[in-house]
PDB file of C-alpha atoms in Angstrom:
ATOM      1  CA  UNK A  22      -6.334   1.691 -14.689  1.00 61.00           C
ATOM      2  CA  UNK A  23      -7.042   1.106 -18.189  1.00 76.00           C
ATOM      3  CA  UNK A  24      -6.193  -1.700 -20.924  1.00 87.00           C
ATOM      4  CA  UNK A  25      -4.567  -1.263 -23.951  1.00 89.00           C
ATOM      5  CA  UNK A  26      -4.753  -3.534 -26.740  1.00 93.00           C
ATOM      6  CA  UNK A  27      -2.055  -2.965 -29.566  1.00 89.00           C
ATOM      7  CA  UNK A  28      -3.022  -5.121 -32.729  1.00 92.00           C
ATOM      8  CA  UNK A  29      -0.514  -5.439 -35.493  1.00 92.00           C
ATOM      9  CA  UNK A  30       1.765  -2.145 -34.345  1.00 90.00           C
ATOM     10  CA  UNK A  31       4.872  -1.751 -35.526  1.00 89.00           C
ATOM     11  CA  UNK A  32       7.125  -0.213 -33.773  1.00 85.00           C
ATOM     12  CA  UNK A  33      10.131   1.101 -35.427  1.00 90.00           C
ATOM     13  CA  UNK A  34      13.786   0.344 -34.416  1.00 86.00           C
ATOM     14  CA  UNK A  35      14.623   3.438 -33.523  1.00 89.00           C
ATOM     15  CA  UNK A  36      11.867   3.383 -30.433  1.00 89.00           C
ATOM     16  CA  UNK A  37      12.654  -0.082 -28.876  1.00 85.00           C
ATOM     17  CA  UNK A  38      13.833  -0.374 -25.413  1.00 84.00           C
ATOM     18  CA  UNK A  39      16.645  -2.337 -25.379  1.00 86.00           C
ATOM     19  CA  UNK A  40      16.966  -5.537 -27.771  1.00 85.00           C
ATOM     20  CA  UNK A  41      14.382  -7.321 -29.560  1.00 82.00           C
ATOM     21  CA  UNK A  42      13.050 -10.133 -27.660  1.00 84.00           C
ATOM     22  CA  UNK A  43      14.222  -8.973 -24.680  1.00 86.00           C
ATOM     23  CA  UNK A  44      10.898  -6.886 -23.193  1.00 83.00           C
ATOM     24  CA  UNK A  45      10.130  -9.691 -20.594  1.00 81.00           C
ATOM     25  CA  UNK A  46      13.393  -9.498 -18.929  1.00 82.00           C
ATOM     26  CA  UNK A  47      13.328  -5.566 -19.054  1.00 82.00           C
ATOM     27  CA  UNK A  48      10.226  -5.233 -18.021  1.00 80.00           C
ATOM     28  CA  UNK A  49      10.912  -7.652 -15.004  1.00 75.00           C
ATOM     29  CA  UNK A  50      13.985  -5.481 -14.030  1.00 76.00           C
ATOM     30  CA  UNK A  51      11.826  -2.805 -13.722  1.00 85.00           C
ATOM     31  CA  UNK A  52       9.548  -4.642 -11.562  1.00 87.00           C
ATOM     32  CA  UNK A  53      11.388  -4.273  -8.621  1.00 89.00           C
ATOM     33  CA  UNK A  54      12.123  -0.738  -8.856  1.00 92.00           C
ATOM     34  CA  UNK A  55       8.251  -0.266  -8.997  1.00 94.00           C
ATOM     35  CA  UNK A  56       7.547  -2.253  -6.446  1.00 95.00           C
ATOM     36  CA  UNK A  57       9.494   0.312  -4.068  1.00 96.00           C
ATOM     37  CA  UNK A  58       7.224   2.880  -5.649  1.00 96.00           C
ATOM     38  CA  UNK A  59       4.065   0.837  -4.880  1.00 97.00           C
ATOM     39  CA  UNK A  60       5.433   0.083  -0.973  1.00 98.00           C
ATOM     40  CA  UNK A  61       6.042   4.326  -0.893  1.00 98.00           C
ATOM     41  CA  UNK A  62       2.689   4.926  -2.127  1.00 98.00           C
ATOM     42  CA  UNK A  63       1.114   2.424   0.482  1.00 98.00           C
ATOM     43  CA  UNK A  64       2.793   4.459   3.482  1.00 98.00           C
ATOM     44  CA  UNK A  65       1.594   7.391   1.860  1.00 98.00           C
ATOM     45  CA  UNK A  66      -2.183   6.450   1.705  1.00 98.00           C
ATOM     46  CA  UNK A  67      -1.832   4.461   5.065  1.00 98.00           C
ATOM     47  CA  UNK A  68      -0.916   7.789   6.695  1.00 98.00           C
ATOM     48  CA  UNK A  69      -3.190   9.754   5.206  1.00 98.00           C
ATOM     49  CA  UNK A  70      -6.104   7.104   6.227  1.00 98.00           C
ATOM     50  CA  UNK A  71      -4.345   6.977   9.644  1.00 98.00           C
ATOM     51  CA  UNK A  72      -4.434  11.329  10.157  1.00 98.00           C
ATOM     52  CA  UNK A  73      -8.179  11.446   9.129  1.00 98.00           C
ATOM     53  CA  UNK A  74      -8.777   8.747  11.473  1.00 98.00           C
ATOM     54  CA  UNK A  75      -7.204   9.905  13.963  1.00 98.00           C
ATOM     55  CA  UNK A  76      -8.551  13.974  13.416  1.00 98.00           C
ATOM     56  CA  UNK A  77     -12.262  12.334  13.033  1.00 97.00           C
ATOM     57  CA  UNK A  78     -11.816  10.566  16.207  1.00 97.00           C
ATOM     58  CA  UNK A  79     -10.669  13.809  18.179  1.00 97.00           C
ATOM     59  CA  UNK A  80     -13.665  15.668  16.505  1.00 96.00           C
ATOM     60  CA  UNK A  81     -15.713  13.029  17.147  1.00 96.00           C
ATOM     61  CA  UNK A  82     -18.134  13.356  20.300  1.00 95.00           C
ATOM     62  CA  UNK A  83     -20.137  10.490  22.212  1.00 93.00           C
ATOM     63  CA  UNK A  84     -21.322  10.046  25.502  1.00 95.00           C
ATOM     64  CA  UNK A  85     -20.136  13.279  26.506  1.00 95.00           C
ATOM     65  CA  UNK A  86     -16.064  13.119  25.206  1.00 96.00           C
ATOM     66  CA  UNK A  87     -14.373  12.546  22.481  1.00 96.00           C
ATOM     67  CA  UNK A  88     -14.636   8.971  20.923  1.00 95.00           C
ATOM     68  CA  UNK A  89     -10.672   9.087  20.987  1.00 97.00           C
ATOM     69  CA  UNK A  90     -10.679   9.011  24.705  1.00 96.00           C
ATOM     70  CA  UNK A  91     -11.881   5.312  24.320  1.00 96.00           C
ATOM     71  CA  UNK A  92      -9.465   2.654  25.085  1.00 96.00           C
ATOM     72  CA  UNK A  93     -10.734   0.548  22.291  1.00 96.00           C
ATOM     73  CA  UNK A  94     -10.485   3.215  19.782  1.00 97.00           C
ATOM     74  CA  UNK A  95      -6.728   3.704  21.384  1.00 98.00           C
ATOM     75  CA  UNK A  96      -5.708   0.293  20.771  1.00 98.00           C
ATOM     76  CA  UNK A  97      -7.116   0.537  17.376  1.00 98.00           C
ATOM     77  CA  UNK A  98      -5.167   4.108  16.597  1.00 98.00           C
ATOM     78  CA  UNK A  99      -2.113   2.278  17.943  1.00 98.00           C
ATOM     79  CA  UNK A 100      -2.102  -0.623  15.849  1.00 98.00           C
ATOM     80  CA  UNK A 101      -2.704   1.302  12.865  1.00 98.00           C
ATOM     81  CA  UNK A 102       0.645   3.658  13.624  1.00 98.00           C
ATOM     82  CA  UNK A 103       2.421   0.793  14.688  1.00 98.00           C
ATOM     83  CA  UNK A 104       1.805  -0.682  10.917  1.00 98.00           C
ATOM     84  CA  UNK A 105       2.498   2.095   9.263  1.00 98.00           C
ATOM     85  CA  UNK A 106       5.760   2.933  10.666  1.00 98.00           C
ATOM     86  CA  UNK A 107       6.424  -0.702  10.156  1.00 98.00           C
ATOM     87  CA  UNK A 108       5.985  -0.377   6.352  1.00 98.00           C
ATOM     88  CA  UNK A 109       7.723   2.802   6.181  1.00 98.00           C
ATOM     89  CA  UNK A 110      10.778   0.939   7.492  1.00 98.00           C
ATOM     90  CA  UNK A 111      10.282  -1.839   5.454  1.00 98.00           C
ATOM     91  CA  UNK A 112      10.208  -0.083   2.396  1.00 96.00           C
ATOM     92  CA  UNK A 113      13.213   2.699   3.579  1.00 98.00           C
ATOM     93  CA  UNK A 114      15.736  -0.211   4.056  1.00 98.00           C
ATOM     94  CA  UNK A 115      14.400  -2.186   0.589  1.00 97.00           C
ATOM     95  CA  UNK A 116      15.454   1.667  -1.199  1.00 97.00           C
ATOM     96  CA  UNK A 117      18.829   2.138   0.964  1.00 97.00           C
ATOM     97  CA  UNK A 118      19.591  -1.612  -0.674  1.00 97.00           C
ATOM     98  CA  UNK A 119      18.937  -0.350  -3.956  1.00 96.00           C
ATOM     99  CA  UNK A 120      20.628   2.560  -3.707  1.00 96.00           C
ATOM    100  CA  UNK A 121      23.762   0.781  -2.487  1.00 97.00           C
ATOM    101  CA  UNK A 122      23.429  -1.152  -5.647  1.00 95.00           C
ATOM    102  CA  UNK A 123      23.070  -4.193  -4.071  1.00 93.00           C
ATOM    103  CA  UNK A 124      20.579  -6.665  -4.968  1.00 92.00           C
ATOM    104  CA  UNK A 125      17.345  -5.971  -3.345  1.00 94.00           C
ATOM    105  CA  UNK A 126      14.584  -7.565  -5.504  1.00 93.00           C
ATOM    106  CA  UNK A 127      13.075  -9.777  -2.808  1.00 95.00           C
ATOM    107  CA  UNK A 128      13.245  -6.674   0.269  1.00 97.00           C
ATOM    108  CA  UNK A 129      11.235  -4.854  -2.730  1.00 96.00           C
ATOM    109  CA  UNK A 130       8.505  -7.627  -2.937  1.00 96.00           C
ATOM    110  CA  UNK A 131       8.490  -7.746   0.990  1.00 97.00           C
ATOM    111  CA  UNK A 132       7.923  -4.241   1.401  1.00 98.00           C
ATOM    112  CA  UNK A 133       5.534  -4.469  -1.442  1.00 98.00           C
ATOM    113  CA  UNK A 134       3.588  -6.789   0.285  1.00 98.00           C
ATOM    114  CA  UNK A 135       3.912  -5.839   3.978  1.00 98.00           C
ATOM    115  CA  UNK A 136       3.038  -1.984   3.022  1.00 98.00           C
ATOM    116  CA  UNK A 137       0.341  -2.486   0.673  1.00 98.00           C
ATOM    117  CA  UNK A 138      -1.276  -5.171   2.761  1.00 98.00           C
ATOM    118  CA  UNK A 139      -0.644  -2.596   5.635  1.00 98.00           C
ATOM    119  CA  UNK A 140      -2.829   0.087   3.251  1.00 98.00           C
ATOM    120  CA  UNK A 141      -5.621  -2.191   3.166  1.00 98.00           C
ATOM    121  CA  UNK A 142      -6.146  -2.465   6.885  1.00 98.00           C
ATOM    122  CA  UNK A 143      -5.221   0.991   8.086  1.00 98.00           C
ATOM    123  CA  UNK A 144      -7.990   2.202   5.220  1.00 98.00           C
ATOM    124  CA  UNK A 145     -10.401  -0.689   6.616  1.00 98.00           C
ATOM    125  CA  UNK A 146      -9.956   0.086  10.239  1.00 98.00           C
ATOM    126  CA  UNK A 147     -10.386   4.172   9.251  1.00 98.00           C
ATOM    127  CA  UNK A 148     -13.262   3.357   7.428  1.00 98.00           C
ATOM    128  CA  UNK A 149     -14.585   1.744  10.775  1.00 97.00           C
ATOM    129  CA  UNK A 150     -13.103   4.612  13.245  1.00 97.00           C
ATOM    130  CA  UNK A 151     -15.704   6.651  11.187  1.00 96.00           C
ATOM    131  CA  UNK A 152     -18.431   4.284  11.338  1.00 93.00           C
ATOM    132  CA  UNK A 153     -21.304   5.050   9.079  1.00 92.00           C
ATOM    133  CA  UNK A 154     -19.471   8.348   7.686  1.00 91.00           C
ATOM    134  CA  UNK A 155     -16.543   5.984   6.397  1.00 92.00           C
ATOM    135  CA  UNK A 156     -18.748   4.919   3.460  1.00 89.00           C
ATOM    136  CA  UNK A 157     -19.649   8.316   3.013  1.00 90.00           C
ATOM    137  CA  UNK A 158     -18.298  10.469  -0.476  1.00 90.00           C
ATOM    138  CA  UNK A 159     -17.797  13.550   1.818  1.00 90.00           C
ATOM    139  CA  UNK A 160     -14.856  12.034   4.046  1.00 92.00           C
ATOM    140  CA  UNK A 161     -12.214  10.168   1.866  1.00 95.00           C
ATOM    141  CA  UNK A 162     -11.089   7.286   3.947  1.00 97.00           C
ATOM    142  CA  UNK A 163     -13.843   5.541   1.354  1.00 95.00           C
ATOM    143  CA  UNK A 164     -11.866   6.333  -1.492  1.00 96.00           C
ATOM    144  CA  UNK A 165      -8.661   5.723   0.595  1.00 97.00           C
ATOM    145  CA  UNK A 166      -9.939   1.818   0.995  1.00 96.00           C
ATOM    146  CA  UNK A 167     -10.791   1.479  -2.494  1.00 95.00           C
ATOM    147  CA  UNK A 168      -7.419   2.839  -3.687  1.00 96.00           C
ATOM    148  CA  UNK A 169      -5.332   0.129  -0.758  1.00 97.00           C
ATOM    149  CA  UNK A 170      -7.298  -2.254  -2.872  1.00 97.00           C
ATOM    150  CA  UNK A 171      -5.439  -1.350  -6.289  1.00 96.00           C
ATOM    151  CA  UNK A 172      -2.179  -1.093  -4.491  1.00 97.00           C
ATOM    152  CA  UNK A 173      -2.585  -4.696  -3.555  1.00 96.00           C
ATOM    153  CA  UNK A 174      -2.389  -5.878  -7.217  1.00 95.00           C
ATOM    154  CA  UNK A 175      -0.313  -3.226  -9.295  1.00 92.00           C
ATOM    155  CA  UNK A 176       3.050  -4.596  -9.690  1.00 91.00           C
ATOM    156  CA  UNK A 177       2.910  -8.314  -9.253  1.00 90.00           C
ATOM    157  CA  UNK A 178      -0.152  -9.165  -6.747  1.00 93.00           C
ATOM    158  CA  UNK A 179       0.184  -9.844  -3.264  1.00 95.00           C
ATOM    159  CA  UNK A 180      -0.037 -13.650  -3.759  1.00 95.00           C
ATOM    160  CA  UNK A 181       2.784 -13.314  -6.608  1.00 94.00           C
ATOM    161  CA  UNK A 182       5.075 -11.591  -3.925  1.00 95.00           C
ATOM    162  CA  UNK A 183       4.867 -14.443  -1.689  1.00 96.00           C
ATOM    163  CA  UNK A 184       6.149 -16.368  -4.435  1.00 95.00           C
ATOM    164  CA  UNK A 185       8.755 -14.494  -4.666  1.00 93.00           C
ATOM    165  CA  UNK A 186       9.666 -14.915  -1.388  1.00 95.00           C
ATOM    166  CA  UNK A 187       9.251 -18.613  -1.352  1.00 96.00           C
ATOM    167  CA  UNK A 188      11.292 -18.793  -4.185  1.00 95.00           C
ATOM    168  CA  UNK A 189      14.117 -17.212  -2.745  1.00 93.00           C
ATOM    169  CA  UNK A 190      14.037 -18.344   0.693  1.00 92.00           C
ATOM    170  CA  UNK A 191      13.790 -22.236  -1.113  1.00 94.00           C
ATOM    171  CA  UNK A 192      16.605 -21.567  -3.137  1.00 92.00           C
ATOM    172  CA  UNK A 193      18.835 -20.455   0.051  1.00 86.00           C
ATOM    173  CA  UNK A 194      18.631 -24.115   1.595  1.00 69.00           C
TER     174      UNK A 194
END
């Protein structure tokens, strides 16, 4: 991520995006298209947190088995799949909405929300399946967390998704 500052640019007419003045309301539309792209990349990083869990935890050897064998790791594992096919879901039905052309801005900020939120704790609970490795450069599910964290705020935070939602669901009574 990286800021750009523009100070007295001109632009010339012949490279606007639609209509002068209307940038806010363009670039709003194309909130909720990358909001779909933010809930995909979510699942994406959520599995791959979830397989390198899941592979470490097979590898993985104490007391004499594989840590994987442990019920508590199990439960663990299973939340974290349960999540991410959740999300998947989630975000799958927001798209088939959008491709129907219908209007699917608030099933993009839920699955924005409920996948990227889902990132964060599949990458935290990965991070914790590999105990003191997690925090380690050499296995990724470090640099898996930190990127769940970006994902969280790209594209209208978290909290600004919930209002969203609010909105919409106080406008329907």
């Amino acid at each position: 991520m990286r800021e750009l500052v523009f100070d007295a640019c001109r632009v010339p007419a012949g490279n606007l995006v639609g209509e002068e003045g209307q940038g806010f309301t363009i670039a709003l539309a194309a909130l909720d298209a990358g909001r779909l792209g933010i809930a995909a990349c979510s699942v994406g990083l959520a599995t791959a947190a979830f397989d390198a869990a899941v592979r470490f935890a097979r590898e993985r050897r104490q007391f004499g088995r594989s840590v994987v064998e442990f019920q508590g790791l199990q439960f663990m594992l299973a939340d974290m799949a349960t999540q991410v096919e959740a999300a998947r879901r989630l975000y799958r039905e927001a798209a088939r909405l959008k491709d129907a052309g219908g209007d699917y801005s608030v099933a993009a900020s839920m699955a924005k929300l409920f996948a990227s939120d889902t990132a964060m704790r599949v990458t935290t609970d990965a991070v914790q399946v590999h105990g003191g490795y997690g925090y380690m450069q050499e296995y990724p599910v470090e640099r898996y967390m930190r990127e769940a964290k970006a994902l969280q705020i790209v594209e209208g935070t978290n909290q600004v998704q919930r209002m969203v939602i609010g909105r919409q669901l106080a406008a329907r009574s």
